[in-house]
Short mmCIF file of C-alpha atoms in Angstrom, two decimals:
data_model
loop_
_atom_site.label_atom_id
_atom_site.label_comp_id
_atom_site.label_asym_id
_atom_site.label_seq_id
_atom_site.Cartn_x
_atom_site.Cartn_y
_atom_site.Cartn_z
CA ASN K 1 -6.06 22.20 -20.84
CA ALA K 2 -2.41 21.79 -20.01
CA GLY K 3 -2.64 23.20 -16.26
CA VAL K 4 1.02 22.22 -14.51
CA THR K 5 3.25 19.86 -16.92
CA GLN K 6 5.75 18.27 -14.02
CA THR K 7 8.69 16.04 -16.29
CA PRO K 8 9.75 13.25 -16.13
CA LYS K 9 7.24 11.04 -14.32
CA PHE K 10 9.79 8.78 -13.61
CA GLN K 11 13.21 8.87 -12.53
CA VAL K 12 15.97 6.96 -10.71
CA LEU K 13 19.24 8.01 -9.64
CA LYS K 14 21.88 6.99 -7.91
CA THR K 15 22.70 8.99 -4.67
CA GLY K 16 25.46 11.68 -5.31
CA GLN K 17 23.98 12.37 -8.79
CA SER K 18 21.75 15.97 -9.42
CA MET K 19 18.98 16.13 -11.50
CA THR K 20 16.76 18.87 -11.93
CA LEU K 21 12.06 18.20 -12.21
CA GLN K 22 10.23 20.48 -14.79
CA CYS K 23 7.75 21.97 -14.17
CA ALA K 24 5.63 24.16 -15.95
CA GLN K 25 2.37 26.41 -15.98
CA ASP K 26 -0.38 28.15 -18.22
CA MET K 27 -2.69 29.23 -15.78
CA ASN K 28 -0.40 32.74 -15.59
CA HIS K 29 0.12 32.26 -11.71
CA GLU K 30 2.25 34.47 -9.50
CA TYR K 31 2.20 32.06 -6.71
CA MET K 32 4.03 28.70 -7.75
CA SER K 33 5.15 25.12 -5.12
CA TRP K 34 7.03 22.75 -4.76
CA TYR K 35 5.76 19.81 -2.15
CA ARG K 36 6.81 16.29 -1.68
CA GLN K 37 4.74 13.25 -1.03
CA ASP K 38 5.83 10.27 1.48
CA PRO K 39 3.25 7.87 3.27
CA GLY K 40 2.22 8.85 6.85
CA MET K 41 3.87 11.96 6.17
CA GLY K 42 0.95 14.24 3.75
CA LEU K 43 2.49 16.91 1.93
CA ARG K 44 5.12 19.15 2.60
CA LEU K 45 5.94 22.19 1.02
CA ILE K 46 9.86 22.11 -0.10
CA HIS K 47 9.68 26.19 -1.48
CA TYR K 48 8.05 28.42 -3.46
CA SER K 49 7.25 31.45 -4.87
CA VAL K 50 5.31 34.43 -4.66
CA GLY K 51 6.67 35.75 -8.45
CA ALA K 52 9.71 35.38 -11.10
CA GLY K 53 13.01 36.33 -8.72
CA ILE K 54 11.50 35.58 -5.88
CA THR K 55 12.30 31.87 -4.13
CA ASP K 56 11.19 31.34 -0.01
CA GLN K 57 12.17 27.85 2.15
CA GLY K 58 9.58 25.54 2.56
CA GLU K 59 9.07 22.90 5.61
CA VAL K 60 11.51 20.77 4.22
CA PRO K 61 14.15 22.48 1.77
CA ASN K 62 17.18 21.02 2.42
CA GLY K 63 19.34 19.16 -0.19
CA TYR K 64 17.13 21.24 -2.71
CA ASN K 65 17.21 24.56 -4.85
CA VAL K 66 14.57 25.99 -7.33
CA SER K 67 14.85 29.38 -8.89
CA ARG K 68 11.72 31.54 -10.83
CA SER K 69 13.21 33.53 -13.68
CA THR K 70 9.82 33.26 -15.94
CA THR K 71 6.21 33.26 -14.59
CA GLU K 72 5.70 29.76 -16.70
CA ASP K 73 8.50 27.40 -14.86
CA PHE K 74 9.61 26.94 -11.86
CA PRO K 75 11.72 24.11 -11.70
CA LEU K 76 13.58 22.12 -8.73
CA ARG K 77 17.01 20.79 -8.44
CA LEU K 78 18.58 18.18 -5.89
CA LEU K 79 22.38 18.34 -5.62
CA SER K 80 23.21 15.29 -4.45
CA ALA K 81 20.62 12.78 -4.23
CA ALA K 82 20.05 10.99 -1.41
CA PRO K 83 17.29 7.84 -0.35
CA SER K 84 16.02 10.26 2.39
CA GLN K 85 14.62 11.95 -1.34
CA THR K 86 13.02 8.79 -2.73
CA SER K 87 9.36 10.38 -2.26
CA VAL K 88 6.69 11.63 -5.25
CA TYR K 89 7.10 15.52 -6.28
CA PHE K 90 3.75 17.07 -6.96
CA CYS K 91 4.49 20.66 -8.20
CA ALA K 92 1.67 23.46 -7.74
CA ALA K 93 -0.20 27.10 -9.36
CA GLY K 94 -2.00 29.47 -7.62
CA PHE K 95 -2.82 29.52 -4.28
CA ASN K 96 -6.48 30.95 -3.11
CA GLN K 97 -7.67 31.17 -7.22
CA PRO K 98 -7.26 28.19 -6.91
CA GLN K 99 -4.34 25.41 -6.41
CA HIS K 100 -4.01 23.59 -9.50
CA PHE K 101 -1.39 20.60 -8.81
CA GLY K 102 0.85 18.47 -11.50
CA ASP K 103 0.35 14.92 -12.10
CA GLY K 104 3.52 14.41 -10.06
CA THR K 105 7.48 12.44 -10.82
CA ARG K 106 7.76 9.94 -9.21
CA LEU K 107 11.71 9.25 -7.68
CA SER K 108 13.89 7.12 -6.51
CA ILE K 109 17.07 6.97 -5.66
CA LEU K 110 18.96 4.00 -4.97
CA THR J 1 3.14 18.85 15.46
CA GLN J 2 0.16 17.48 12.93
CA LEU J 3 -1.83 21.20 12.72
CA LEU J 4 -4.69 19.55 10.82
CA GLU J 5 -5.71 16.89 12.11
CA GLN J 6 -8.08 14.57 9.63
CA SER J 7 -10.60 11.46 10.64
CA PRO J 8 -10.99 8.50 9.82
CA GLN J 9 -7.51 8.06 8.46
CA PHE J 10 -8.71 4.71 6.29
CA LEU J 11 -13.07 4.17 5.59
CA SER J 12 -14.49 1.17 3.86
CA ILE J 13 -18.02 1.50 2.55
CA GLN J 14 -20.82 -0.02 0.92
CA GLU J 15 -22.18 2.20 -2.13
CA GLY J 16 -25.06 3.75 -1.59
CA GLU J 17 -24.28 4.66 2.00
CA ASN J 18 -23.54 8.12 3.99
CA LEU J 19 -19.95 9.37 5.23
CA THR J 20 -18.94 12.24 6.91
CA VAL J 21 -14.89 13.19 7.18
CA TYR J 22 -13.40 15.36 9.78
CA CYS J 23 -10.87 18.11 9.66
CA ASN J 24 -10.30 19.19 13.33
CA SER J 25 -7.81 21.76 14.48
CA SER J 26 -6.87 24.06 17.38
CA SER J 27 -5.72 27.26 14.70
CA VAL J 28 -8.15 29.98 13.51
CA PHE J 29 -7.50 28.96 9.48
CA SER J 30 -8.21 32.48 6.77
CA SER J 31 -9.57 29.98 4.08
CA LEU J 32 -9.59 25.77 4.37
CA GLN J 33 -9.53 24.05 1.07
CA TRP J 34 -10.59 20.24 0.87
CA TYR J 35 -9.10 18.36 -2.42
CA ARG J 36 -9.78 14.37 -3.96
CA GLN J 37 -6.66 13.16 -5.22
CA GLU J 38 -6.96 9.06 -6.95
CA PRO J 39 -3.20 7.24 -7.37
CA GLY J 40 -1.16 8.07 -9.41
CA GLU J 41 -2.43 11.67 -9.92
CA GLY J 42 -2.36 15.40 -8.13
CA PRO J 43 -4.59 16.06 -5.82
CA VAL J 44 -7.25 18.28 -7.67
CA LEU J 45 -9.57 21.23 -5.38
CA LEU J 46 -13.16 20.31 -4.56
CA VAL J 47 -13.83 22.98 -2.54
CA THR J 48 -12.97 26.43 -0.64
CA VAL J 49 -14.54 27.33 2.64
CA VAL J 50 -13.74 31.52 3.93
CA THR J 51 -16.75 31.78 6.04
CA GLY J 52 -17.19 30.57 9.62
CA GLY J 53 -20.39 28.93 9.14
CA GLU J 54 -20.04 27.96 5.92
CA VAL J 55 -22.00 25.79 4.19
CA LYS J 56 -21.24 24.58 0.29
CA LYS J 57 -22.39 21.64 -1.92
CA LEU J 58 -20.80 20.00 -5.12
CA LYS J 59 -23.27 18.09 -5.66
CA ARG J 60 -23.40 15.01 -3.64
CA LEU J 61 -20.51 17.15 -1.43
CA THR J 62 -21.80 19.34 1.10
CA PHE J 63 -18.15 20.87 2.58
CA GLN J 64 -19.20 22.93 5.73
CA PHE J 65 -16.47 25.30 7.54
CA GLY J 66 -16.98 25.56 11.19
CA ASP J 67 -18.23 28.77 12.60
CA ALA J 68 -14.92 29.90 14.51
CA ARG J 69 -12.49 28.45 11.81
CA LYS J 70 -11.32 26.16 12.91
CA ASP J 71 -12.45 22.51 11.59
CA SER J 72 -14.10 21.93 8.58
CA SER J 73 -16.19 18.64 7.73
CA LEU J 74 -17.38 16.94 4.49
CA HIS J 75 -20.26 15.12 3.91
CA ILE J 76 -20.70 12.39 1.19
CA THR J 77 -24.69 10.76 0.47
CA ALA J 78 -25.16 8.35 -1.39
CA ALA J 79 -21.65 7.11 -1.76
CA GLN J 80 -20.54 6.22 -5.58
CA PRO J 81 -17.42 3.89 -6.20
CA GLY J 82 -15.99 6.98 -7.65
CA ASP J 83 -15.76 8.49 -4.62
CA THR J 84 -12.75 6.88 -3.63
CA GLY J 85 -9.41 8.17 -3.10
CA LEU J 86 -7.28 10.64 -0.64
CA TYR J 87 -9.18 13.28 0.74
CA LEU J 88 -7.20 15.69 1.79
CA CYS J 89 -7.70 19.37 3.19
CA ALA J 90 -5.40 22.10 3.65
CA GLY J 91 -6.06 25.71 5.29
CA ALA J 92 -4.98 28.42 4.98
CA LYS J 93 -4.03 30.14 8.11
CA ALA J 94 -4.84 34.06 9.52
CA GLY J 95 -2.08 35.79 8.81
CA ASN J 96 0.13 33.73 6.35
CA ASN J 97 -1.70 33.38 3.16
CA ARG J 98 2.06 32.13 1.93
CA LYS J 99 2.35 28.49 2.89
CA LEU J 100 -0.84 26.32 3.02
CA ILE J 101 -1.22 23.85 6.42
CA TRP J 102 -2.15 20.03 4.94
CA GLY J 103 -4.18 17.19 6.44
CA LEU J 104 -2.57 13.50 6.00
CA GLY J 105 -5.78 12.54 4.53
CA THR J 106 -8.91 10.08 5.12
CA SER J 107 -8.79 7.53 2.21
CA LEU J 108 -11.73 6.33 0.84
CA ALA J 109 -12.93 3.15 -0.44
CA VAL J 110 -16.14 2.78 -1.68
CA ASN J 111 -17.27 -0.70 -2.96
CA PRO J 112 -19.88 -1.97 -5.91
#
Protein backbone atom coordinates (compact mmCIF):
# COMPACT_ATOMS: atom_id res chain seq x y z
CA ASN A 1 0.00 0.00 0.00
CA ALA A 2 2.48 2.66 -1.22
CA GLY A 3 0.10 5.60 -1.72
CA VAL A 4 2.35 8.64 -2.14
CA THR A 5 6.12 8.13 -2.16
CA GLN A 6 8.56 10.98 -1.71
CA THR A 7 12.31 10.85 -2.24
CA PRO A 8 14.71 11.70 -0.77
CA LYS A 9 13.62 11.79 2.90
CA PHE A 10 16.47 14.09 3.91
CA GLN A 11 18.71 16.43 1.91
CA VAL A 12 21.29 19.10 2.69
CA LEU A 13 22.16 21.59 -0.02
CA LYS A 14 24.45 24.56 -0.35
CA THR A 15 23.06 27.93 -1.35
CA GLY A 16 22.78 28.16 -5.12
CA GLN A 17 22.56 24.43 -5.78
CA SER A 18 19.61 22.98 -7.63
CA MET A 19 17.76 19.75 -6.97
CA THR A 20 14.57 17.86 -7.69
CA LEU A 21 12.26 16.42 -5.07
CA GLN A 22 10.50 13.36 -6.39
CA CYS A 23 6.86 12.43 -5.78
CA ALA A 24 5.03 9.39 -7.12
CA GLN A 25 1.50 8.12 -6.48
CA ASP A 26 -0.15 4.80 -7.29
CA MET A 27 -3.80 5.82 -6.70
CA ASN A 28 -4.49 7.31 -10.15
CA HIS A 29 -5.52 10.67 -8.67
CA GLU A 30 -5.68 13.51 -11.17
CA TYR A 31 -4.98 16.18 -8.53
CA MET A 32 -1.51 16.43 -6.99
CA SER A 33 0.07 19.19 -4.95
CA TRP A 34 3.23 20.31 -3.18
CA TYR A 35 3.28 22.00 0.22
CA ARG A 36 5.94 23.30 2.52
CA GLN A 37 5.49 23.19 6.28
CA ASP A 38 7.29 25.66 8.53
CA PRO A 39 6.88 26.32 12.28
CA GLY A 40 4.24 28.97 12.90
CA MET A 41 3.33 29.12 9.21
CA GLY A 42 1.41 25.90 8.74
CA LEU A 43 1.07 24.15 5.41
CA ARG A 44 1.49 26.43 2.42
CA LEU A 45 0.68 25.40 -1.13
CA ILE A 46 3.57 25.76 -3.58
CA HIS A 47 2.21 24.34 -6.84
CA TYR A 48 -0.57 22.00 -7.82
CA SER A 49 -1.72 20.01 -10.85
CA VAL A 50 -5.19 18.92 -11.90
CA GLY A 51 -3.91 16.41 -14.45
CA ALA A 52 -1.05 15.47 -16.73
CA GLY A 53 0.23 18.52 -18.58
CA ILE A 54 -1.62 20.99 -16.33
CA THR A 55 0.04 22.84 -13.45
CA ASP A 56 -0.72 26.04 -11.57
CA GLN A 57 0.79 28.18 -8.85
CA GLY A 58 -0.16 28.03 -5.23
CA GLU A 59 0.49 30.47 -2.42
CA VAL A 60 4.32 30.44 -2.44
CA PRO A 61 5.57 29.42 -5.92
CA ASN A 62 8.67 31.62 -6.24
CA GLY A 63 11.91 29.66 -6.56
CA TYR A 64 10.15 26.41 -7.47
CA ASN A 65 9.18 24.73 -10.74
CA VAL A 66 6.95 21.74 -11.39
CA SER A 67 5.95 19.60 -14.33
CA ARG A 68 3.39 16.80 -14.75
CA SER A 69 4.18 14.56 -17.67
CA THR A 70 2.34 11.54 -16.24
CA THR A 71 -0.52 10.99 -13.81
CA GLU A 72 1.84 9.19 -11.43
CA ASP A 73 4.72 11.65 -11.06
CA PHE A 74 4.90 15.26 -9.91
CA PRO A 75 8.48 16.42 -9.30
CA LEU A 76 9.34 19.71 -7.60
CA ARG A 77 12.47 21.53 -8.71
CA LEU A 78 14.44 24.05 -6.71
CA LEU A 79 16.20 26.21 -9.26
CA SER A 80 18.81 27.92 -7.03
CA ALA A 81 18.46 26.93 -3.40
CA ALA A 82 18.26 29.67 -0.76
CA PRO A 83 18.34 29.36 3.05
CA SER A 84 14.69 30.55 3.12
CA GLN A 85 13.76 27.32 1.37
CA THR A 86 14.84 25.24 4.37
CA SER A 87 11.63 23.42 5.24
CA VAL A 88 9.76 20.15 5.24
CA TYR A 89 8.15 19.50 1.87
CA PHE A 90 5.05 17.37 1.43
CA CYS A 91 3.54 16.00 -1.73
CA ALA A 92 -0.13 15.06 -1.76
CA ALA A 93 -2.44 13.25 -4.17
CA GLY A 94 -6.18 13.71 -4.31
CA PHE A 95 -8.32 16.60 -3.13
CA ASN A 96 -11.73 15.60 -1.82
CA GLN A 97 -11.31 11.95 -2.73
CA PRO A 98 -9.62 11.96 0.05
CA GLN A 99 -6.20 13.55 -0.01
CA HIS A 100 -3.13 11.39 0.77
CA PHE A 101 0.20 12.83 1.84
CA GLY A 102 3.69 11.45 1.53
CA ASP A 103 5.99 11.32 4.54
CA GLY A 104 7.87 14.43 3.51
CA THR A 105 11.34 15.56 2.48
CA ARG A 106 13.33 17.42 5.11
CA LEU A 107 15.49 19.93 3.26
CA SER A 108 18.22 22.11 4.75
CA ILE A 109 19.93 24.84 2.77
CA LEU A 110 23.26 26.01 4.17
CA THR B 1 -4.30 36.51 6.89
CA GLN B 2 -5.14 33.13 8.32
CA LEU B 3 -8.58 32.25 7.02
CA LEU B 4 -8.95 29.24 9.31
CA GLU B 5 -8.29 29.89 12.98
CA GLN B 6 -7.67 26.86 15.15
CA SER B 7 -7.88 26.90 18.92
CA PRO B 8 -6.36 26.14 21.23
CA GLN B 9 -2.89 26.18 19.73
CA PHE B 10 -1.53 23.77 22.36
CA LEU B 11 -3.30 21.36 24.68
CA SER B 12 -1.81 19.03 27.28
CA ILE B 13 -4.21 16.72 29.14
CA GLN B 14 -4.26 13.52 31.16
CA GLU B 15 -5.36 10.20 29.77
CA GLY B 16 -9.12 9.77 30.11
CA GLU B 17 -10.05 13.44 29.84
CA ASN B 18 -12.35 14.86 27.18
CA LEU B 19 -11.38 17.74 24.91
CA THR B 20 -12.69 19.88 22.09
CA VAL B 21 -10.68 21.75 19.48
CA TYR B 22 -12.10 24.36 17.17
CA CYS B 23 -11.65 25.53 13.61
CA ASN B 24 -13.27 28.88 12.85
CA SER B 25 -13.57 31.20 9.88
CA SER B 26 -15.61 34.10 8.55
CA SER B 27 -15.66 32.39 5.14
CA VAL B 28 -18.05 29.72 3.92
CA PHE B 29 -16.54 26.38 2.92
CA SER B 30 -18.02 23.76 0.64
CA SER B 31 -16.21 21.08 2.62
CA LEU B 32 -13.88 20.85 5.57
CA GLN B 33 -11.34 18.17 6.39
CA TRP B 34 -9.64 17.18 9.65
CA TYR B 35 -6.18 15.61 9.68
CA ARG B 36 -3.84 14.25 12.33
CA GLN B 37 -0.10 14.56 11.87
CA GLU B 38 2.49 12.71 13.93
CA PRO B 39 6.15 13.77 14.15
CA GLY B 40 8.14 12.85 11.05
CA GLU B 41 5.07 11.91 9.02
CA GLY B 42 2.63 13.53 6.65
CA PRO B 43 -0.90 14.51 7.69
CA VAL B 44 -3.44 11.69 7.64
CA LEU B 45 -7.05 12.45 6.77
CA LEU B 46 -9.53 11.68 9.58
CA VAL B 47 -12.80 12.93 8.14
CA THR B 48 -14.41 15.19 5.55
CA VAL B 49 -17.63 17.07 6.34
CA VAL B 50 -19.67 18.65 3.58
CA THR B 51 -23.15 19.46 4.92
CA GLY B 52 -23.97 22.27 7.34
CA GLY B 53 -24.82 20.80 10.74
CA GLU B 54 -23.30 17.45 9.84
CA VAL B 55 -21.96 15.29 12.67
CA LYS B 56 -19.57 12.41 12.02
CA LYS B 57 -18.18 9.95 14.53
CA LEU B 58 -14.97 8.00 14.26
CA LYS B 59 -14.70 5.80 17.37
CA ARG B 60 -14.00 8.29 20.21
CA LEU B 61 -13.75 11.28 17.85
CA THR B 62 -16.81 13.40 16.99
CA PHE B 63 -16.64 15.97 14.22
CA GLN B 64 -19.22 18.68 13.66
CA PHE B 65 -19.61 21.12 10.77
CA GLY B 66 -21.34 24.39 11.66
CA ASP B 67 -24.79 25.10 10.27
CA ALA B 68 -23.43 28.00 8.23
CA ARG B 69 -20.40 25.94 7.08
CA LYS B 70 -17.98 28.51 8.55
CA ASP B 71 -16.68 26.51 11.49
CA SER B 72 -16.06 23.01 12.77
CA SER B 73 -15.17 21.24 15.97
CA LEU B 74 -13.47 18.01 16.94
CA HIS B 75 -14.37 16.40 20.26
CA ILE B 76 -12.34 13.53 21.69
CA THR B 77 -13.84 11.43 24.46
CA ALA B 78 -11.60 9.68 26.98
CA ALA B 79 -8.36 10.72 25.31
CA GLN B 80 -5.55 8.17 25.06
CA PRO B 81 -1.78 8.67 24.57
CA GLY B 82 -2.21 7.40 21.02
CA ASP B 83 -4.30 10.51 20.28
CA THR B 84 -1.20 12.68 20.70
CA GLY B 85 -0.39 14.66 17.58
CA LEU B 86 -1.03 17.80 15.56
CA TYR B 87 -4.66 18.20 14.50
CA LEU B 88 -5.15 20.24 11.35
CA CYS B 89 -8.29 21.50 9.67
CA ALA B 90 -8.44 22.41 5.99
CA GLY B 91 -11.31 23.82 3.99
CA ALA B 92 -12.26 24.10 0.35
CA LYS B 93 -13.88 27.46 -0.26
CA ALA B 94 -17.15 27.50 -2.14
CA GLY B 95 -16.40 28.14 -5.80
CA ASN B 96 -12.70 27.21 -5.53
CA ASN B 97 -12.15 23.49 -5.27
CA ARG B 98 -8.51 23.59 -6.32
CA LYS B 99 -6.84 25.05 -3.25
CA LEU B 100 -7.31 24.06 0.36
CA ILE B 101 -7.14 26.66 3.10
CA TRP B 102 -5.25 25.32 6.14
CA GLY B 103 -5.33 26.15 9.81
CA LEU B 104 -2.11 26.23 11.83
CA GLY B 105 -3.16 23.26 13.92
CA THR B 106 -3.73 22.24 17.53
CA SER B 107 -0.85 20.35 19.10
CA LEU B 108 -2.31 17.78 21.51
CA ALA B 109 -0.33 15.88 24.14
CA VAL B 110 -2.12 13.16 26.10
CA ASN B 111 -0.10 12.13 29.14
CA PRO B 112 -0.41 8.61 30.63
